PDB file of N, CA and C in Angstrom:
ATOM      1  N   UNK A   1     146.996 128.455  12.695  1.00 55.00           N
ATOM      2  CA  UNK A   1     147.179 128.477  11.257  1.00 55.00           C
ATOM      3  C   UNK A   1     146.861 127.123  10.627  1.00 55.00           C
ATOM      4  N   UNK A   2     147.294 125.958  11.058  1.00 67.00           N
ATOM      5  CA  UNK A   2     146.918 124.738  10.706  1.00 67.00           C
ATOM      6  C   UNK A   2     146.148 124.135  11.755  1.00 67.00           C
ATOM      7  N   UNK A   3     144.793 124.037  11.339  1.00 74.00           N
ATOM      8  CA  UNK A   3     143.817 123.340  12.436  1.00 74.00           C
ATOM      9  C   UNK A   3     144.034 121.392  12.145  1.00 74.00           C
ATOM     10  N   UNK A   4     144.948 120.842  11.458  1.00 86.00           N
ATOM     11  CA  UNK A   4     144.996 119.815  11.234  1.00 86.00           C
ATOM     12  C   UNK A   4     146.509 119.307  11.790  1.00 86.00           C
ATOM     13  N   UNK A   5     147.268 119.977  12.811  1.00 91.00           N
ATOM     14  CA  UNK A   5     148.777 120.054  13.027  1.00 91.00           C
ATOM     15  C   UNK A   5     148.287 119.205  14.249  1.00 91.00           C
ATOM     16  N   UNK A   6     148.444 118.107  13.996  1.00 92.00           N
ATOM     17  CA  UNK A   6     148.536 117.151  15.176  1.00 92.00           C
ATOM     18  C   UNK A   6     149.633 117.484  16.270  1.00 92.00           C
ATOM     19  N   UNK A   7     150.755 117.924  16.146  1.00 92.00           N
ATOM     20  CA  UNK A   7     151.559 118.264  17.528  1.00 92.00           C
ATOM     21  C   UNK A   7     151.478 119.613  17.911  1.00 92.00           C
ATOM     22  N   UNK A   8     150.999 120.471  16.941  1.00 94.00           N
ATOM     23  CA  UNK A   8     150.439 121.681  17.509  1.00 94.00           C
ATOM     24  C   UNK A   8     149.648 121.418  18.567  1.00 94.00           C
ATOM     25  N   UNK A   9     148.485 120.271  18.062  1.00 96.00           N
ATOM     26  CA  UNK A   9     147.101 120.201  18.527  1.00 96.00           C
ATOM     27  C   UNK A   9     147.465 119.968  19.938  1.00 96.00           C
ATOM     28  N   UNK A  10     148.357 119.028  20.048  1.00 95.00           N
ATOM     29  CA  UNK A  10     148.745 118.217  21.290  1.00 95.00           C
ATOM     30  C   UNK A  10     149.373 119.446  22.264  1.00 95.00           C
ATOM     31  N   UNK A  11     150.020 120.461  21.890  1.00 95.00           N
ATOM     32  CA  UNK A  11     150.412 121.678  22.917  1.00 95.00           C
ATOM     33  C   UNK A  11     149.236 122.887  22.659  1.00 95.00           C
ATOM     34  N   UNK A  12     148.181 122.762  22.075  1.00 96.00           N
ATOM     35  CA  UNK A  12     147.411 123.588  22.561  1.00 96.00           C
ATOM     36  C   UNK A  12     146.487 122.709  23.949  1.00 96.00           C
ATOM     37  N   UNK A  13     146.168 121.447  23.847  1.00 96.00           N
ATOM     38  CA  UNK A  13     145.385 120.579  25.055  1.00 96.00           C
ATOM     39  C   UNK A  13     146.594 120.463  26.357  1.00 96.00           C
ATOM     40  N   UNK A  14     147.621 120.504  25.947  1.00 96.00           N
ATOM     41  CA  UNK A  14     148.509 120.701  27.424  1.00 96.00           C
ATOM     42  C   UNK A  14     148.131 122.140  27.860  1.00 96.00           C
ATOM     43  N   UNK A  15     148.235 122.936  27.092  1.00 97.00           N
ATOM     44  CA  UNK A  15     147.822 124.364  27.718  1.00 97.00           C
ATOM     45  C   UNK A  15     146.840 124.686  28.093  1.00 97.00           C
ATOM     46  N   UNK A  16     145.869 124.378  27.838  1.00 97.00           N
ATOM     47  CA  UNK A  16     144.336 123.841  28.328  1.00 97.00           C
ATOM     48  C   UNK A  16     144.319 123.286  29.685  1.00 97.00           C
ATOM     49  N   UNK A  17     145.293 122.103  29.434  1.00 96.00           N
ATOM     50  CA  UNK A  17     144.645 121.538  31.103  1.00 96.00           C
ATOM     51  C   UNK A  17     145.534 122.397  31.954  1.00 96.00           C
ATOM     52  N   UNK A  18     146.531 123.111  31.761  1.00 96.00           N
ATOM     53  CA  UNK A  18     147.351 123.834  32.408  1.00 96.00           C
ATOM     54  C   UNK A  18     146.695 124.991  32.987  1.00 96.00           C
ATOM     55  N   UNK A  19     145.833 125.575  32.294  1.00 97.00           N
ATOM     56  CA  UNK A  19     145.225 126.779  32.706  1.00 97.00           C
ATOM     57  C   UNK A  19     143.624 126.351  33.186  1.00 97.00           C
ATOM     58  N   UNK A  20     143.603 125.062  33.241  1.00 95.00           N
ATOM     59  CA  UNK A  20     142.265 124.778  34.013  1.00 95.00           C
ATOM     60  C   UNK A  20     141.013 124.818  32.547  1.00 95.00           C
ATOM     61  N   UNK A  21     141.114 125.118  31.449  1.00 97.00           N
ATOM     62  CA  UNK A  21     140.274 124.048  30.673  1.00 97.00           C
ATOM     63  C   UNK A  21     140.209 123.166  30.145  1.00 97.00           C
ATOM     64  N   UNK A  22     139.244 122.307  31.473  1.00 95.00           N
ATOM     65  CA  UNK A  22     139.605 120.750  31.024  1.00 95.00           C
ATOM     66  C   UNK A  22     138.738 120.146  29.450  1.00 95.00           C
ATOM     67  N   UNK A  23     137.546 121.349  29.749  1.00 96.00           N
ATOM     68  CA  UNK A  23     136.866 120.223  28.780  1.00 96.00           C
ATOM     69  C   UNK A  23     137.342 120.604  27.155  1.00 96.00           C
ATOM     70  N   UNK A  24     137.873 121.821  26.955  1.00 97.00           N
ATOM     71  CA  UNK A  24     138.403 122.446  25.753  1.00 97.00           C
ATOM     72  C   UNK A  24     139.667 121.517  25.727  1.00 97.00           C
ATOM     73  N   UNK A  25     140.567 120.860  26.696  1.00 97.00           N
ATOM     74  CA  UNK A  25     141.292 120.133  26.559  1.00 97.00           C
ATOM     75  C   UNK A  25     141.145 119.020  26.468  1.00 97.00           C
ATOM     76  N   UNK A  26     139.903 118.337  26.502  1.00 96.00           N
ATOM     77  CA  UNK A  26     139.596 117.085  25.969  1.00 96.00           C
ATOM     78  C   UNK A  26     139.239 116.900  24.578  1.00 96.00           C
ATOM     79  N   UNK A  27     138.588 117.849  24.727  1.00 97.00           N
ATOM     80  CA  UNK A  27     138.457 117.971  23.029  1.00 97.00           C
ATOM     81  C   UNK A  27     139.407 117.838  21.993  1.00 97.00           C
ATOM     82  N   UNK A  28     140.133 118.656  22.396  1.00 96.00           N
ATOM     83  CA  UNK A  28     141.501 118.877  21.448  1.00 96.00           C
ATOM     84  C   UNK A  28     142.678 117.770  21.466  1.00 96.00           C
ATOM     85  N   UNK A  29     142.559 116.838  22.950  1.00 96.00           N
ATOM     86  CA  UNK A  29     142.860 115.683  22.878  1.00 96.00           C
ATOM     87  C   UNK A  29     142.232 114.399  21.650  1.00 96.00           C
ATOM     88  N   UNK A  30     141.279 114.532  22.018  1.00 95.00           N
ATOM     89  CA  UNK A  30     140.593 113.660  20.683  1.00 95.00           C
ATOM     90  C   UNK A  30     140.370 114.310  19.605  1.00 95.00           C
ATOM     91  N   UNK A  31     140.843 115.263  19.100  1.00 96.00           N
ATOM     92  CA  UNK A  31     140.982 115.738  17.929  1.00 96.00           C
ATOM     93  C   UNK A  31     142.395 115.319  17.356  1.00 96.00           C
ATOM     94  N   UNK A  32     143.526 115.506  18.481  1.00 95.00           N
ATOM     95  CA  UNK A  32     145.079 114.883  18.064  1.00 95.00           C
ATOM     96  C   UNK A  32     144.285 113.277  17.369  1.00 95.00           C
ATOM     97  N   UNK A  33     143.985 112.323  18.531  1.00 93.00           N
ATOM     98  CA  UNK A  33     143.851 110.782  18.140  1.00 93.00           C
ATOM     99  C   UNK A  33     142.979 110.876  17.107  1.00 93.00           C
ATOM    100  N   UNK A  34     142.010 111.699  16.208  1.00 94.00           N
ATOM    101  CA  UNK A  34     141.497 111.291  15.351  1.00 94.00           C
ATOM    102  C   UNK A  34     142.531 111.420  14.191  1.00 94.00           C
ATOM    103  N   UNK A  35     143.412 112.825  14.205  1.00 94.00           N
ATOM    104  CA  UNK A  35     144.453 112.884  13.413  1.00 94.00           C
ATOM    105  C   UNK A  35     145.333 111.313  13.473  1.00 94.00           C
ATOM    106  N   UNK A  36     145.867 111.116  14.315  1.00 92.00           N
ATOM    107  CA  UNK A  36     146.975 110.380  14.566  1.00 92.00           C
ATOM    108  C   UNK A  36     146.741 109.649  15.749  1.00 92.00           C
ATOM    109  N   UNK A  37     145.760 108.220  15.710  1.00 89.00           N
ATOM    110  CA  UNK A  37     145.744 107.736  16.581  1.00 89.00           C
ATOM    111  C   UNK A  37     146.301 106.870  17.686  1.00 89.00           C
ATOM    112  N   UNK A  38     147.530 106.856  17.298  1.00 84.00           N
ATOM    113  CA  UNK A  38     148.817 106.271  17.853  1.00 84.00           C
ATOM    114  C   UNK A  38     149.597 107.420  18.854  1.00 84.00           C
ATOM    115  N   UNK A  39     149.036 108.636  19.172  1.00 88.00           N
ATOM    116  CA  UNK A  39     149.584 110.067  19.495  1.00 88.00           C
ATOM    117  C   UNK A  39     149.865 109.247  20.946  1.00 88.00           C
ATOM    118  N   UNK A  40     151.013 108.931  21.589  1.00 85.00           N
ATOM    119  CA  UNK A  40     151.033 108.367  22.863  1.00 85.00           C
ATOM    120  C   UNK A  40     151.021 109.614  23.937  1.00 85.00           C
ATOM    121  N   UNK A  41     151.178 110.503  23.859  1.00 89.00           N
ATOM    122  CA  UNK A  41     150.892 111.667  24.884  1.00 89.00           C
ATOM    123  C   UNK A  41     149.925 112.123  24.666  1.00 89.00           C
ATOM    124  N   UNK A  42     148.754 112.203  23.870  1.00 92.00           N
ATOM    125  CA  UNK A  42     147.298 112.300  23.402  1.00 92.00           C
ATOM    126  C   UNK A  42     146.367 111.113  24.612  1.00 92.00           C
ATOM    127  N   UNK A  43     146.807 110.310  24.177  1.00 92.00           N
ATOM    128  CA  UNK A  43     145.977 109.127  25.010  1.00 92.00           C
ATOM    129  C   UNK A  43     146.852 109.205  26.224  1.00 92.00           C
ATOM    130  N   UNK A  44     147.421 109.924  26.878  1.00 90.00           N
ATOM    131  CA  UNK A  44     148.083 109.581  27.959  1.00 90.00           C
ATOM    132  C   UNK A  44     147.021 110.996  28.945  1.00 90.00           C
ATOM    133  N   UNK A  45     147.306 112.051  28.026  1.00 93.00           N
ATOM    134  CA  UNK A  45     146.826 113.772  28.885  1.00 93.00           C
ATOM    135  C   UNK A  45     145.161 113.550  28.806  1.00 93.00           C
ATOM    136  N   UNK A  46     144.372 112.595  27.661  1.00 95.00           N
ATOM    137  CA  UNK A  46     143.733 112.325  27.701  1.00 95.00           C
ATOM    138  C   UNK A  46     142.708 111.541  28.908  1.00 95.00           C
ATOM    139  N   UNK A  47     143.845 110.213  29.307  1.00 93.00           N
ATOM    140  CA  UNK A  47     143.352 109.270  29.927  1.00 93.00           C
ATOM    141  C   UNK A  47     143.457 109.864  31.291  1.00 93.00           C
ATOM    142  N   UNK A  48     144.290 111.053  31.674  1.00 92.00           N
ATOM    143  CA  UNK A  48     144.765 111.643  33.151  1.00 92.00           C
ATOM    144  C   UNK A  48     143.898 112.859  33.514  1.00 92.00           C
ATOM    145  N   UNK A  49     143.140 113.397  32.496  1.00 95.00           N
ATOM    146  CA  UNK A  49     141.753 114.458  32.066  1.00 95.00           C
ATOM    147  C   UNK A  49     140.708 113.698  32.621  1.00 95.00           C
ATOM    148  N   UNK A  50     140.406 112.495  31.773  1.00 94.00           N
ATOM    149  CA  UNK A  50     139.031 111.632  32.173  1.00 94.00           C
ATOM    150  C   UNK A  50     139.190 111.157  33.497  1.00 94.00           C
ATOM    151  N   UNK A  51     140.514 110.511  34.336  1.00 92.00           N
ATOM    152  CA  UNK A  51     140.427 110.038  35.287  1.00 92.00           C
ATOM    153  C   UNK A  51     140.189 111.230  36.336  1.00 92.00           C
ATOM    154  N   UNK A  52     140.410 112.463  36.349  1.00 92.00           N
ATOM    155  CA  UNK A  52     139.998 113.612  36.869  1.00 92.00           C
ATOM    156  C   UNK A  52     138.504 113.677  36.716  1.00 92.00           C
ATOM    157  N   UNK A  53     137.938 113.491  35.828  1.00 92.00           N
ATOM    158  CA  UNK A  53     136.248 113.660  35.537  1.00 92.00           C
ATOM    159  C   UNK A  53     135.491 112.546  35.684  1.00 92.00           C
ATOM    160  N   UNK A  54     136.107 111.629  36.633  1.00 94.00           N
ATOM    161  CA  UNK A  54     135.521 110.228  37.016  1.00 94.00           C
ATOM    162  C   UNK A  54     134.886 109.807  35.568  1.00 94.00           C
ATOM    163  N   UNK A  55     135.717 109.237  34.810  1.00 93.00           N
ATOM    164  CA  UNK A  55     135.230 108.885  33.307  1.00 93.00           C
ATOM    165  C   UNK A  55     136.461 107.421  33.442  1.00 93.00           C
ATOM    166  N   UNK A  56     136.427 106.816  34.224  1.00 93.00           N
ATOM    167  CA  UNK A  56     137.301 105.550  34.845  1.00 93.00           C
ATOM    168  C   UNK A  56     137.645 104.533  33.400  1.00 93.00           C
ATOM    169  N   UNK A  57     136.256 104.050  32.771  1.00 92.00           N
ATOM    170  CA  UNK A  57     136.627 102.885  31.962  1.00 92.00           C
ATOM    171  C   UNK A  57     137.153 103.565  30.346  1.00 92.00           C
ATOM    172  N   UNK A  58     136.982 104.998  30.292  1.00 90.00           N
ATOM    173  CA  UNK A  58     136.998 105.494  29.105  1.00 90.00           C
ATOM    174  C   UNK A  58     138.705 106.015  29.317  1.00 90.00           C
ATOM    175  N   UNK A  59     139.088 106.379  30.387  1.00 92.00           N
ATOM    176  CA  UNK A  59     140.406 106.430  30.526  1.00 92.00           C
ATOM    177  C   UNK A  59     141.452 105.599  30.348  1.00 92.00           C
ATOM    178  N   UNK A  60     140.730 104.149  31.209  1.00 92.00           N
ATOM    179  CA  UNK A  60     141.861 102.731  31.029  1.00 92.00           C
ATOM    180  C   UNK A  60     141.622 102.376  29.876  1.00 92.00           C
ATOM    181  N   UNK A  61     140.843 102.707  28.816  1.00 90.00           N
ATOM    182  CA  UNK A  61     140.669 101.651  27.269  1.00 90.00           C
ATOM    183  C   UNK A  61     141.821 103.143  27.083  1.00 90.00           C
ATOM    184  N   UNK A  62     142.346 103.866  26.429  1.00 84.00           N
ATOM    185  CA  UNK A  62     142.549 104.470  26.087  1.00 84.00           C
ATOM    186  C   UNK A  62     144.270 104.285  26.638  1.00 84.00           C
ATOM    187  N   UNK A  63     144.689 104.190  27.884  1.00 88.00           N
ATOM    188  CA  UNK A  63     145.504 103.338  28.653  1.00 88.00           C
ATOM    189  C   UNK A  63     146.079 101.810  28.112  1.00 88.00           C
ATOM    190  N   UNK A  64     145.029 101.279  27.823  1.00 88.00           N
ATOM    191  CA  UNK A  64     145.310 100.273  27.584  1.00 88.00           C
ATOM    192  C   UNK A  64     145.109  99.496  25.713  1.00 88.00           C
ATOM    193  N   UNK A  65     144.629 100.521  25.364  1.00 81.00           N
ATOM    194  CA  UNK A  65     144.930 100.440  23.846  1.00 81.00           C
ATOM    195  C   UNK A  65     146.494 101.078  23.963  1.00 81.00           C
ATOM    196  N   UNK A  66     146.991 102.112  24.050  1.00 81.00           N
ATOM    197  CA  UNK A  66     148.407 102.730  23.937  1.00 81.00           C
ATOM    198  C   UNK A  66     149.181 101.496  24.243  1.00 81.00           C
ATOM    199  N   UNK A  67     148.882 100.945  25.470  1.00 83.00           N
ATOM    200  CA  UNK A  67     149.931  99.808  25.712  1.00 83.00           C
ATOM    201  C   UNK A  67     150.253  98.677  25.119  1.00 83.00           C
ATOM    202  N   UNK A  68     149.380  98.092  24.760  1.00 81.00           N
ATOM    203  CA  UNK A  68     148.967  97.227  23.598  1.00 81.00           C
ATOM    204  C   UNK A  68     149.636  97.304  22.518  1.00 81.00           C
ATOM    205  N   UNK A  69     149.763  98.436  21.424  1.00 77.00           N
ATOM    206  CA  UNK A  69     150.548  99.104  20.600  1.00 77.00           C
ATOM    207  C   UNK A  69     152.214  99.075  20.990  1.00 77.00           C
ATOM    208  N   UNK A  70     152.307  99.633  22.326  1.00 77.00           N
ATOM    209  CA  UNK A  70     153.712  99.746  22.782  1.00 77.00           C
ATOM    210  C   UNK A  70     154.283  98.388  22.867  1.00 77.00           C
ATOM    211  N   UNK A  71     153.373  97.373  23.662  1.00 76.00           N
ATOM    212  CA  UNK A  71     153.578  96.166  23.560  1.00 76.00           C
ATOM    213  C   UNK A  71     154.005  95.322  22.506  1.00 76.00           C
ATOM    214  N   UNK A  72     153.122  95.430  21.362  1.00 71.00           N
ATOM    215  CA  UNK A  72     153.486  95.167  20.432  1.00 71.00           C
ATOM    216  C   UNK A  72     154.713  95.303  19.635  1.00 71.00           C
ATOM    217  N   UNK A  73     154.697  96.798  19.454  1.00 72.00           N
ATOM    218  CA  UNK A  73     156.365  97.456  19.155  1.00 72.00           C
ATOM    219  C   UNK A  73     157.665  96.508  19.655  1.00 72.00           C
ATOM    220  N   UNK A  74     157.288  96.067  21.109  1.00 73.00           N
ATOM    221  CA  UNK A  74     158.743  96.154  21.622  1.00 73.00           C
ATOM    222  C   UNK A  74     158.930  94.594  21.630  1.00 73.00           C
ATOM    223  N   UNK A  75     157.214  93.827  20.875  1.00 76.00           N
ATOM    224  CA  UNK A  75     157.845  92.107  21.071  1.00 76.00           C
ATOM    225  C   UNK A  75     158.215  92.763  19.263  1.00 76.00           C
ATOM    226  N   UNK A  76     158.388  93.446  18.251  1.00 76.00           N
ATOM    227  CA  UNK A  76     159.061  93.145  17.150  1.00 76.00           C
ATOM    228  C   UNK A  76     157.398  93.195  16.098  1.00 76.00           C
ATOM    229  N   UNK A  77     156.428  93.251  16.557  1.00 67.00           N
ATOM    230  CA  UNK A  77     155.483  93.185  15.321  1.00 67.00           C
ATOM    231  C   UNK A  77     154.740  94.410  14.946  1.00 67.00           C
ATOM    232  N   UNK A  78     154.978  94.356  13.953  1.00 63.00           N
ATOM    233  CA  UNK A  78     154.714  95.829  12.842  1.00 63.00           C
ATOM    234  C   UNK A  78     153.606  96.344  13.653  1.00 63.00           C
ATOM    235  N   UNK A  79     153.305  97.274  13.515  1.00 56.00           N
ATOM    236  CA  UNK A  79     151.699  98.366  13.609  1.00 56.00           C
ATOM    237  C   UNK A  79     151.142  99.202  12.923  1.00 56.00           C
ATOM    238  N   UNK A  80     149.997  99.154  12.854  1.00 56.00           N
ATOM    239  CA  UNK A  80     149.607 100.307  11.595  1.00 56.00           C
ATOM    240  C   UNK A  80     149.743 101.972  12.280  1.00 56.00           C
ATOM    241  N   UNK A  81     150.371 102.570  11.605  1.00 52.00           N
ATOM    242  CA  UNK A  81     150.375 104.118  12.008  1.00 52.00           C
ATOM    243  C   UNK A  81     149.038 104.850  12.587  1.00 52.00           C
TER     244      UNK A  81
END
Protein backbone atom coordinates (compact mmCIF):
# COMPACT_ATOMS: atom_id res chain seq x y z
CA UNK A 1 0.00 0.00 0.00
CA UNK A 2 2.80 2.45 0.73
CA UNK A 3 5.74 1.87 -1.64
CA UNK A 4 7.60 4.69 0.33
CA UNK A 5 7.20 2.86 4.08
CA UNK A 6 10.71 2.57 4.91
CA UNK A 7 10.13 -0.16 7.75
CA UNK A 8 7.71 -1.89 5.73
CA UNK A 9 10.42 -1.81 3.08
CA UNK A 10 12.95 -3.19 5.53
CA UNK A 11 10.51 -6.47 6.34
CA UNK A 12 9.69 -7.03 2.91
CA UNK A 13 14.00 -7.46 2.11
CA UNK A 14 14.19 -9.69 5.33
CA UNK A 15 11.60 -11.83 3.69
CA UNK A 16 13.38 -11.90 0.58
CA UNK A 17 16.57 -13.06 1.85
CA UNK A 18 14.59 -15.51 3.94
CA UNK A 19 13.01 -17.21 1.13
CA UNK A 20 16.18 -17.12 -0.98
CA UNK A 21 15.63 -13.80 -3.07
CA UNK A 22 18.66 -12.33 -2.75
CA UNK A 23 18.74 -10.01 -5.48
CA UNK A 24 14.94 -8.69 -4.99
CA UNK A 25 16.35 -8.30 -1.49
CA UNK A 26 19.00 -6.11 -2.33
CA UNK A 27 17.11 -4.02 -4.01
CA UNK A 28 14.66 -3.31 -1.54
CA UNK A 29 17.56 -2.91 0.81
CA UNK A 30 18.73 0.13 -1.05
CA UNK A 31 15.52 1.36 -1.58
CA UNK A 32 15.05 1.49 2.58
CA UNK A 33 18.75 3.65 2.56
CA UNK A 34 17.61 5.86 -0.15
CA UNK A 35 14.45 6.52 2.00
CA UNK A 36 16.30 6.74 5.23
CA UNK A 37 19.83 6.48 5.03
CA UNK A 38 20.75 6.02 8.52
CA UNK A 39 18.32 2.59 8.39
CA UNK A 40 20.99 0.56 10.63
CA UNK A 41 19.42 -2.89 9.82
CA UNK A 42 19.22 -1.79 6.04
CA UNK A 43 22.99 -1.42 5.86
CA UNK A 44 23.52 -4.26 8.08
CA UNK A 45 21.01 -7.19 5.83
CA UNK A 46 22.48 -5.27 3.14
CA UNK A 47 26.20 -5.53 3.89
CA UNK A 48 25.53 -9.59 4.96
CA UNK A 49 23.61 -10.00 1.17
CA UNK A 50 26.75 -8.47 -0.62
CA UNK A 51 29.22 -10.34 1.52
CA UNK A 52 27.29 -13.55 0.30
CA UNK A 53 27.69 -12.26 -3.44
CA UNK A 54 31.42 -11.67 -3.01
CA UNK A 55 30.67 -7.80 -3.35
CA UNK A 56 33.53 -7.45 -0.26
CA UNK A 57 34.38 -3.57 -0.50
CA UNK A 58 30.70 -2.53 -1.21
CA UNK A 59 29.67 -4.40 1.94
CA UNK A 60 32.46 -2.95 4.42
CA UNK A 61 31.75 0.87 3.14
CA UNK A 62 28.31 0.29 4.01
CA UNK A 63 29.66 -1.43 7.44
CA UNK A 64 31.63 1.10 7.99
CA UNK A 65 29.68 4.20 7.14
CA UNK A 66 26.85 2.74 9.83
CA UNK A 67 29.66 2.70 12.30
CA UNK A 68 30.93 5.90 11.85
CA UNK A 69 27.41 7.38 12.49
CA UNK A 70 27.07 5.04 15.58
CA UNK A 71 30.39 6.27 16.54
CA UNK A 72 29.61 9.45 16.36
CA UNK A 73 26.25 9.19 18.32
CA UNK A 74 27.86 7.66 21.24
CA UNK A 75 31.09 10.31 21.44
CA UNK A 76 27.87 13.03 21.85
CA UNK A 77 27.96 14.74 18.22
CA UNK A 78 24.79 15.48 16.46
CA UNK A 79 24.05 13.65 12.97
CA UNK A 80 22.07 14.43 10.20
CA UNK A 81 19.00 12.04 9.92
Amino acid sequence: ESPNDSDVLQQIAVTYTRIGMTDEAVKTYRRVLELKPHAAGAHYGLAFLLLQQAQTDDAIAHLADELARIGAVAAGRRVAA
